Amino acid sequence: MKSLHQRAIVYCVIVVCGSGVSAQPKGFNYDESKVPEFSLPDPLVDASGNAVDTAKAWVNGRRQEVMALFADHVYGRIPETKISLTSTLIESDSKAVNGRATRKQIRLDLSRGDRKVSLGLLMYLPNLEGRASAGTFVGLNFQGNHTIQNDPRIAVPTSWVRDRNDGSVKQHRATEAGRGIASSRWPVEKIVARGYGLATVYYGDIDPDFDDGFKNGVHQLFPDSADGTPTGNAWGSIATWAWGLSRVVDYLEQDKDVDAGRIILMGHSRLGKTSLWAGAHDERFAVVISNDSGCGGAALNRRRFGETVQRINTSFPHWFCDNFVKYNDNEDELPVDQHMLLSLVAPRPVLVCSAEDDRWADPHGEFLSARFADPVYRLLGTDGIAQTTMPATNEPLLSRIGYHIRPGKHGVTLQDWQVYMDFSGKHLPRPKREN
Ligand code: GTR
């Protein structure tokens, strides 16, 4: 480990991980033997070439430097302007989930001057009867709060939704037909049975997921940075969704039914990329979980395995800042790689989850990020990752940097949730109240 503090990491792997290849666009590399040799920037060497060898030097110096590098070259800067937040309880039912939970729907009004944007927050909090909450999962959903459970009382979003051909969206508006269509990804009953709560918001309420020149969603609150031509390090959608997650925490801190010291952030795919950047920014997330986050998330860019920087910037030009385009087919020039993003979560627990057939997201590259974040965790006096080789499928590493790979494809399963809950249960501080 010591040598990692002193020199750039040179790493070339010839490992075959996983076998099935499905839903993998053609023309990209899925062959470990073709991963180029590369040299990773060392999180523990600062911009002047000095070793960062004390916790203080990381916390007070290098960490800010790395935050700024990700903001300026990858995700864009999140505005620091304060906005005001008010909450209105729209609906609640203390007998939800067969009496095991209280469902609450809350409108969060974010305003600045005479501009206002509203987010719909859906919560399930276990009816604990004197027991302490195990923690509250916070996660954005892809298609609307009404899709996570088939329940006519859940509000359907009114904001823009990506069109689908199953009747659940018409002309970019969600319909009743979408109720419960994403429920397999949100096993509410199992979550509350283990004493956890859940808080979710439709990500399109924060920023609709299409390239409109940064004018809609919460960008309306920042007309100064939304002139239609974001350049350089102006925030992209991932940073915007991350900002929205912090506003949800602003609310949760005021909700007496939530233990704000036990908030667990979970995100899948583009929202897994988002959870890592949000978790880096906001230390109120006590545990940070990325599921199948791939390129721009946990996977190392320099491996160019599966999705590449060029491809993601071409398919989703609004996700990152404009400066990220400079690294299209030019990954070695990036001043960071994604192991440094995981390092920014330190010393808090971080869990990276992959799926064997999700080779587009490069499971092995996701594991390597976790592995190379380890020196920062150790510098901060915690255990990092329990092993330096990729664990076998279905054998989760629940060390402070956790990693899990399951069989199957890109998605969120009950098995994934069980690992999230095992990991959170192991690492969260003891609850405030015990029976
Ligand atoms: C894919 C994209 C991935 C991932 C995924 C998702 O098309 O290439 O990076 O983010 O979308 O978010 O569903």
Coordinates of C-alpha atoms and ligand atoms in Angstrom, one line a residue:
M1 CA 0.0 0.0 0.0
K2 CA 2.8 2.4 0.9
S3 CA 4.1 2.4 -2.7
L4 CA 0.7 3.6 -3.9
H5 CA 1.3 6.8 -1.9
Q6 CA 4.6 7.4 -3.7
R7 CA 4.0 6.8 -7.3
A8 CA 1.4 6.7 -9.9
I9 CA -0.3 3.3 -10.1
V10 CA 0.6 1.3 -13.2
Y11 CA -2.0 -1.4 -13.7
C12 CA -2.7 -3.8 -16.5
V13 CA -5.0 -6.7 -16.0
I14 CA -5.6 -9.9 -17.8
V15 CA -8.6 -11.4 -16.0
V16 CA -11.8 -12.8 -17.4
C17 CA -14.7 -11.8 -15.2
G18 CA -18.2 -12.9 -15.9
S19 CA -19.2 -14.8 -19.1
G20 CA -22.6 -13.7 -20.5
V21 CA -22.7 -10.8 -22.8
S22 CA -26.1 -9.3 -23.3
A23 CA -27.4 -5.9 -24.4
Q24 CA -23.8 -4.8 -25.2
P25 CA -23.6 -2.3 -28.0
K26 CA -21.3 -3.5 -30.8
G27 CA -18.0 -1.7 -31.5
F28 CA -16.7 -1.5 -27.9
N29 CA -14.2 -3.6 -26.0
Y30 CA -15.5 -6.4 -23.8
D31 CA -12.2 -8.3 -23.9
E32 CA -10.0 -8.0 -20.8
S33 CA -6.9 -8.9 -22.8
K34 CA -7.5 -5.8 -24.9
V35 CA -7.7 -3.4 -21.9
P36 CA -4.7 -1.0 -22.5
E37 CA -2.0 -0.6 -20.0
F38 CA -2.7 2.6 -18.0
S39 CA -1.4 4.6 -15.2
L40 CA -3.9 5.9 -12.6
P41 CA -3.5 9.3 -10.9
D42 CA -2.7 8.7 -7.2
P43 CA -5.3 10.2 -4.9
L44 CA -2.5 10.6 -2.3
V45 CA -0.2 12.7 -4.4
D46 CA -1.3 16.3 -4.7
A47 CA -1.1 18.6 -7.7
S48 CA 2.4 19.8 -6.8
G49 CA 3.6 16.2 -6.6
N50 CA 3.8 16.1 -2.8
A51 CA 2.8 13.0 -0.9
V52 CA -0.4 13.3 1.1
D53 CA 0.5 11.2 4.2
T54 CA -1.7 12.5 7.0
A55 CA -5.4 12.5 7.5
K56 CA -5.2 16.3 8.0
A57 CA -3.5 16.8 4.7
W58 CA -6.2 14.8 2.9
V59 CA -9.2 16.5 4.7
N60 CA -7.9 20.0 4.6
G61 CA -6.1 20.0 1.3
R62 CA -6.0 17.2 -1.2
R63 CA -9.7 16.3 -0.8
Q64 CA -10.8 19.8 -1.9
E65 CA -8.3 19.6 -4.8
V66 CA -9.9 16.3 -6.0
M67 CA -13.4 17.7 -5.5
A68 CA -12.5 20.7 -7.7
L69 CA -10.9 18.4 -10.3
F70 CA -14.2 16.4 -10.6
A71 CA -16.3 19.6 -10.7
D72 CA -14.1 21.2 -13.3
H73 CA -13.4 18.3 -15.6
V74 CA -16.2 15.8 -15.2
Y75 CA -19.6 16.8 -13.6
G76 CA -19.6 20.6 -13.5
R77 CA -19.8 22.9 -10.5
I78 CA -22.8 22.8 -8.2
P79 CA -23.9 26.4 -7.4
E80 CA -23.5 27.4 -3.8
T81 CA -26.4 29.8 -3.8
K82 CA -28.8 29.0 -1.1
I83 CA -32.4 28.5 -2.0
S84 CA -35.3 28.3 0.3
L85 CA -37.2 25.1 1.0
T86 CA -40.7 24.6 2.4
S87 CA -42.5 21.4 2.8
T88 CA -46.2 20.6 2.7
L89 CA -47.7 17.2 3.8
I90 CA -50.0 16.2 1.0
E91 CA -51.1 12.8 2.2
S92 CA -50.2 10.2 4.8
D93 CA -51.5 6.8 5.9
S94 CA -50.2 5.2 9.0
K95 CA -51.5 1.8 7.9
A96 CA -49.6 1.4 4.7
V97 CA -47.8 -1.8 3.8
N98 CA -50.3 -4.0 5.7
G99 CA -50.0 -1.7 8.7
R100 CA -46.2 -2.0 8.9
A101 CA -45.4 1.4 7.7
T102 CA -46.5 5.0 7.4
R103 CA -46.6 6.4 3.9
K104 CA -46.2 10.1 3.5
Q105 CA -46.3 12.3 0.4
I106 CA -44.7 15.7 0.7
R107 CA -44.3 18.5 -1.7
L108 CA -41.0 20.2 -1.4
D109 CA -41.1 23.8 -2.8
L110 CA -37.7 25.1 -3.7
S111 CA -37.6 28.8 -4.3
R112 CA -35.4 31.7 -5.1
G113 CA -36.9 35.1 -5.4
D114 CA -40.1 34.7 -7.4
R115 CA -39.0 31.4 -9.0
K116 CA -40.2 28.1 -7.7
V117 CA -39.8 24.4 -8.5
S118 CA -41.6 21.6 -6.7
L119 CA -40.4 18.1 -6.0
G120 CA -42.8 15.2 -5.0
L121 CA -41.3 13.2 -2.1
L122 CA -42.8 9.8 -1.3
M123 CA -41.8 8.1 2.0
Y124 CA -42.4 4.8 3.7
L125 CA -41.3 4.8 7.3
P126 CA -41.6 1.6 9.3
N127 CA -44.0 1.6 12.3
L128 CA -41.4 0.9 14.8
E129 CA -43.4 0.7 18.1
G130 CA -40.5 1.8 20.2
R131 CA -37.8 0.2 18.2
A132 CA -35.1 2.4 16.6
S133 CA -35.1 3.1 12.9
A134 CA -32.4 1.0 11.1
G135 CA -31.9 4.0 8.7
T136 CA -33.6 5.6 5.8
F137 CA -32.7 4.9 2.2
V138 CA -32.9 7.9 -0.1
G139 CA -33.0 7.2 -3.9
L140 CA -34.2 8.9 -7.0
N141 CA -36.6 6.9 -9.2
F142 CA -36.6 6.8 -13.1
Q143 CA -40.3 6.9 -14.0
G144 CA -42.3 8.6 -11.2
N145 CA -43.2 7.8 -7.6
H146 CA -46.4 6.0 -8.7
T147 CA -44.3 3.4 -10.5
I148 CA -42.6 2.1 -7.3
Q149 CA -45.8 0.6 -5.8
N150 CA -49.2 -0.2 -7.3
D151 CA -51.2 2.1 -5.1
P152 CA -53.8 4.5 -6.5
R153 CA -53.0 7.0 -3.7
I154 CA -49.5 7.7 -4.9
A155 CA -49.4 11.0 -7.0
V156 CA -48.4 10.7 -10.6
P157 CA -45.7 13.3 -11.6
T158 CA -46.7 16.1 -13.8
S159 CA -43.2 16.8 -15.0
W160 CA -41.5 15.5 -18.3
V161 CA -41.0 11.7 -18.5
R162 CA -39.2 9.9 -21.2
D163 CA -41.7 8.3 -23.6
R164 CA -42.2 4.5 -23.5
N165 CA -44.2 2.2 -25.7
D166 CA -46.1 0.4 -22.8
G167 CA -48.8 3.0 -22.3
S168 CA -47.2 4.3 -19.1
V169 CA -46.1 7.5 -20.7
K170 CA -47.9 9.5 -23.3
Q171 CA -46.4 12.6 -24.9
H172 CA -43.9 12.8 -22.1
R173 CA -46.5 12.7 -19.4
A174 CA -46.8 9.8 -17.0
T175 CA -50.2 7.9 -17.0
E176 CA -52.1 5.8 -14.6
A177 CA -50.9 2.7 -16.5
G178 CA -47.5 3.1 -15.0
R179 CA -48.6 2.3 -11.4
G180 CA -46.3 -0.3 -9.9
I181 CA -44.3 -1.0 -13.1
A182 CA -41.0 -0.5 -11.2
S183 CA -42.1 -2.2 -8.0
S184 CA -39.6 -5.1 -8.4
R185 CA -36.8 -2.5 -8.1
W186 CA -38.3 -1.1 -4.8
P187 CA -39.2 -3.9 -2.5
V188 CA -40.9 -1.6 0.1
E189 CA -42.3 -4.5 2.1
K190 CA -38.9 -6.1 2.6
I191 CA -37.3 -2.8 3.3
V192 CA -39.7 -1.8 6.1
A193 CA -39.7 -5.4 7.5
R194 CA -36.0 -4.8 8.3
G195 CA -36.7 -1.5 10.1
Y196 CA -35.5 0.7 7.2
G197 CA -37.4 3.6 5.8
L198 CA -37.4 4.8 2.1
A199 CA -37.6 8.3 0.7
T200 CA -37.8 8.7 -3.1
V201 CA -38.3 11.5 -5.7
Y202 CA -38.8 11.2 -9.4
Y203 CA -35.5 12.4 -10.9
G204 CA -37.3 14.4 -13.7
D205 CA -38.8 16.6 -11.1
I206 CA -35.3 17.9 -10.4
D207 CA -34.0 17.9 -14.0
P208 CA -35.8 16.3 -17.0
D209 CA -33.4 13.9 -18.6
F210 CA -32.9 15.5 -22.0
D211 CA -30.6 18.1 -23.5
D212 CA -32.5 21.4 -23.4
G213 CA -29.6 23.7 -22.8
F214 CA -30.2 23.6 -19.0
K215 CA -33.3 25.6 -18.8
N216 CA -35.9 23.4 -17.2
G217 CA -36.2 21.7 -13.8
V218 CA -34.3 23.3 -11.0
H219 CA -32.1 25.2 -13.5
Q220 CA -35.0 27.7 -13.5
L221 CA -33.8 28.7 -10.1
F222 CA -30.4 29.6 -11.4
P223 CA -31.0 31.8 -14.4
D224 CA -27.4 33.1 -14.0
S225 CA -26.0 29.7 -14.9
A226 CA -28.8 28.7 -17.4
D227 CA -28.3 31.0 -20.3
G228 CA -28.8 28.1 -22.7
T229 CA -25.2 27.7 -23.5
P230 CA -23.5 26.0 -20.6
T231 CA -19.8 25.9 -21.2
G232 CA -16.7 24.6 -19.4
N233 CA -17.5 23.6 -15.9
A234 CA -21.2 24.5 -15.7
W235 CA -23.1 21.7 -14.0
G236 CA -24.6 18.9 -16.0
S237 CA -27.6 16.8 -15.1
I238 CA -25.7 14.4 -12.8
A239 CA -24.6 17.3 -10.7
T240 CA -28.1 18.7 -10.8
W241 CA -29.7 15.4 -9.6
A242 CA -27.0 15.3 -6.9
W243 CA -28.0 18.8 -5.8
G244 CA -31.7 17.7 -5.6
L245 CA -30.7 14.8 -3.4
S246 CA -29.1 17.2 -0.9
R247 CA -32.4 19.2 -0.8
V248 CA -34.2 16.0 0.1
V249 CA -31.8 15.6 3.0
D250 CA -32.5 19.3 4.0
Y251 CA -36.1 18.2 4.4
L252 CA -35.3 14.9 6.2
E253 CA -33.2 16.7 8.7
Q254 CA -36.4 18.6 9.8
D255 CA -38.7 15.5 9.8
K256 CA -38.9 14.2 13.4
D257 CA -39.8 10.7 12.1
V258 CA -36.4 10.3 10.5
D259 CA -33.0 9.8 12.1
A260 CA -30.9 12.2 10.0
G261 CA -27.7 10.5 11.2
R262 CA -28.7 7.3 9.4
I263 CA -29.3 8.3 5.8
I264 CA -28.3 5.8 3.2
L265 CA -28.0 7.0 -0.4
M266 CA -28.7 4.5 -3.2
G267 CA -28.7 5.0 -6.9
H268 CA -28.8 2.8 -10.0
S269 CA -27.1 3.3 -13.3
R270 CA -27.1 7.1 -14.2
L271 CA -28.5 7.6 -10.8
G272 CA -25.7 5.4 -9.4
K273 CA -23.2 7.9 -11.0
T274 CA -25.3 10.6 -9.3
S275 CA -25.2 8.9 -5.9
L276 CA -21.4 8.9 -5.9
W277 CA -21.1 12.6 -6.8
A278 CA -23.9 13.5 -4.3
G279 CA -22.2 11.3 -1.6
A280 CA -18.9 13.1 -2.3
H281 CA -20.5 16.5 -1.9
D282 CA -22.7 15.9 1.0
E283 CA -21.4 14.2 4.1
R284 CA -24.9 13.9 5.6
F285 CA -25.2 10.7 3.5
A286 CA -23.9 8.2 6.1
V287 CA -23.6 5.4 3.6
V288 CA -23.3 5.7 -0.2
I289 CA -24.3 2.9 -2.6
S290 CA -23.8 2.8 -6.3
N291 CA -25.6 0.1 -8.3
D292 CA -24.4 -0.7 -11.9
S293 CA -23.1 2.8 -12.2
G294 CA -20.5 2.1 -14.9
C295 CA -18.9 4.8 -17.0
G296 CA -19.0 8.1 -15.2
G297 CA -19.8 6.2 -12.0
A298 CA -17.7 3.6 -10.4
A299 CA -15.9 2.2 -13.5
L300 CA -12.4 3.3 -14.3
N301 CA -12.4 5.5 -17.4
R302 CA -8.9 4.5 -18.4
R303 CA -9.9 0.8 -19.0
R304 CA -12.1 1.8 -21.9
F305 CA -14.0 -1.4 -21.3
G306 CA -17.7 -1.3 -22.4
E307 CA -19.0 2.2 -22.4
T308 CA -16.3 4.9 -23.1
V309 CA -16.1 8.6 -22.3
Q310 CA -16.6 9.4 -26.0
R311 CA -19.7 7.3 -26.2
I312 CA -21.3 8.6 -23.0
N313 CA -20.6 12.2 -24.0
T314 CA -22.2 11.6 -27.4
S315 CA -25.3 9.7 -26.2
F316 CA -25.9 11.9 -23.2
P317 CA -24.3 15.3 -23.8
H318 CA -26.2 16.9 -20.9
W319 CA -25.0 14.6 -18.1
F320 CA -21.5 15.9 -17.6
C321 CA -19.9 19.3 -18.0
D322 CA -18.6 20.5 -21.4
N323 CA -15.0 20.1 -20.3
F324 CA -15.5 16.3 -20.0
V325 CA -15.6 16.2 -23.8
K326 CA -11.9 17.0 -23.9
Y327 CA -11.3 13.4 -22.7
N328 CA -13.2 11.7 -25.5
D329 CA -10.8 9.0 -26.7
N330 CA -8.3 10.8 -24.5
E331 CA -8.9 9.2 -21.1
D332 CA -5.2 9.2 -20.0
E333 CA -5.2 13.0 -19.9
L334 CA -8.0 13.1 -17.2
P335 CA -6.5 14.5 -14.0
V336 CA -8.7 12.0 -12.1
D337 CA -10.2 8.6 -12.4
Q338 CA -13.2 7.1 -10.7
H339 CA -11.3 5.5 -7.8
M340 CA -10.8 9.1 -6.7
L341 CA -14.5 9.7 -6.7
L342 CA -15.0 6.8 -4.2
S343 CA -12.1 8.2 -2.2
L344 CA -14.1 11.4 -1.7
V345 CA -16.7 9.4 0.3
A346 CA -14.1 8.3 2.8
P347 CA -14.2 7.6 5.7
R348 CA -17.9 6.9 5.2
P349 CA -18.9 3.4 4.1
V350 CA -19.3 3.0 0.3
L351 CA -20.7 0.0 -1.5
V352 CA -20.2 -0.7 -5.2
C353 CA -22.6 -3.3 -6.7
S354 CA -22.3 -4.8 -10.2
A355 CA -24.1 -7.4 -12.3
E356 CA -22.3 -10.2 -14.1
D357 CA -23.9 -9.7 -17.5
D358 CA -23.7 -5.9 -17.3
R359 CA -20.4 -5.7 -19.2
W360 CA -21.3 -2.3 -20.7
A361 CA -20.8 -1.0 -17.1
D362 CA -17.5 -2.9 -16.7
P363 CA -17.9 -4.8 -13.4
H364 CA -14.2 -5.4 -13.1
G365 CA -13.5 -1.7 -13.6
E366 CA -16.0 -0.9 -10.9
F367 CA -14.2 -3.3 -8.5
L368 CA -10.9 -1.8 -9.3
S369 CA -12.1 1.7 -8.4
A370 CA -13.1 0.3 -5.0
R371 CA -9.8 -1.3 -4.6
F372 CA -7.8 1.8 -5.5
A373 CA -9.8 4.0 -3.2
D374 CA -8.4 1.8 -0.3
P375 CA -5.3 3.9 0.6
V376 CA -7.5 7.0 1.3
Y377 CA -9.7 5.0 3.6
R378 CA -6.7 3.6 5.5
L379 CA -5.1 7.0 5.8
L380 CA -8.3 8.1 7.5
G381 CA -7.9 5.3 10.0
T382 CA -10.6 2.9 8.7
D383 CA -10.4 -0.4 7.1
G384 CA -10.7 -0.1 3.4
I385 CA -11.5 -3.0 1.2
A386 CA -11.2 -6.6 2.6
Q387 CA -9.4 -8.1 -0.5
T388 CA -7.5 -6.9 -3.5
T389 CA -8.9 -9.5 -5.9
M390 CA -12.3 -9.4 -7.4
P391 CA -14.7 -11.5 -5.2
A392 CA -16.6 -14.4 -6.7
T393 CA -20.2 -13.9 -7.8
N394 CA -22.6 -13.9 -4.8
E395 CA -19.9 -13.4 -2.3
P396 CA -20.3 -9.8 -1.2
L397 CA -17.4 -8.0 0.5
L398 CA -19.0 -6.0 3.3
S399 CA -15.8 -4.2 4.4
R400 CA -16.0 -0.4 4.7
I401 CA -15.4 -0.2 1.0
G402 CA -17.8 -2.9 -0.1
Y403 CA -18.2 -4.7 -3.4
H404 CA -20.8 -7.1 -4.7
I405 CA -21.4 -8.8 -8.0
R406 CA -24.5 -10.9 -8.6
P407 CA -25.6 -13.0 -11.6
G408 CA -27.8 -11.4 -14.2
K409 CA -28.2 -8.2 -16.0
H410 CA -28.3 -4.4 -15.5
G411 CA -31.1 -3.6 -13.0
V412 CA -32.0 -3.6 -9.3
T413 CA -33.1 -6.8 -7.7
L414 CA -34.3 -8.0 -4.3
Q415 CA -30.9 -9.6 -3.9
D416 CA -29.3 -6.2 -4.4
W417 CA -31.4 -4.7 -1.7
Q418 CA -30.6 -7.5 0.7
V419 CA -26.9 -6.6 0.2
Y420 CA -27.6 -2.9 0.6
M421 CA -29.3 -3.6 4.0
D422 CA -26.7 -6.1 5.2
F423 CA -24.0 -3.5 4.4
S424 CA -25.8 -0.6 6.0
G425 CA -26.7 -2.7 9.1
K426 CA -23.1 -3.5 9.5
H427 CA -21.7 0.0 9.2
L428 CA -24.2 2.5 10.5
P429 CA -23.6 3.8 14.0
R430 CA -25.9 2.2 16.6
P431 CA -29.4 3.6 16.6
K432 CA -30.2 6.3 19.1
R433 CA -33.1 4.4 20.7
E434 CA -33.2 0.7 21.4
N435 CA -36.1 -1.3 22.8
Ligands
GTR1 C1 -27.2 3.7 -20.6 C2 -25.9 4.4 -20.4 C3 -25.3 4.0 -19.1 C4 -26.3 4.0 -17.9 C5 -27.7 3.6 -18.4 C6 -28.8 4.1 -17.4 O1 -27.7 3.9 -21.8 O2 -25.0 4.1 -21.4 O3 -24.2 4.9 -18.8 O4 -26.3 5.2 -17.2 O5 -28.0 4.1 -19.6 O6 -28.7 5.0 -16.7 O7 -29.9 3.4 -17.5

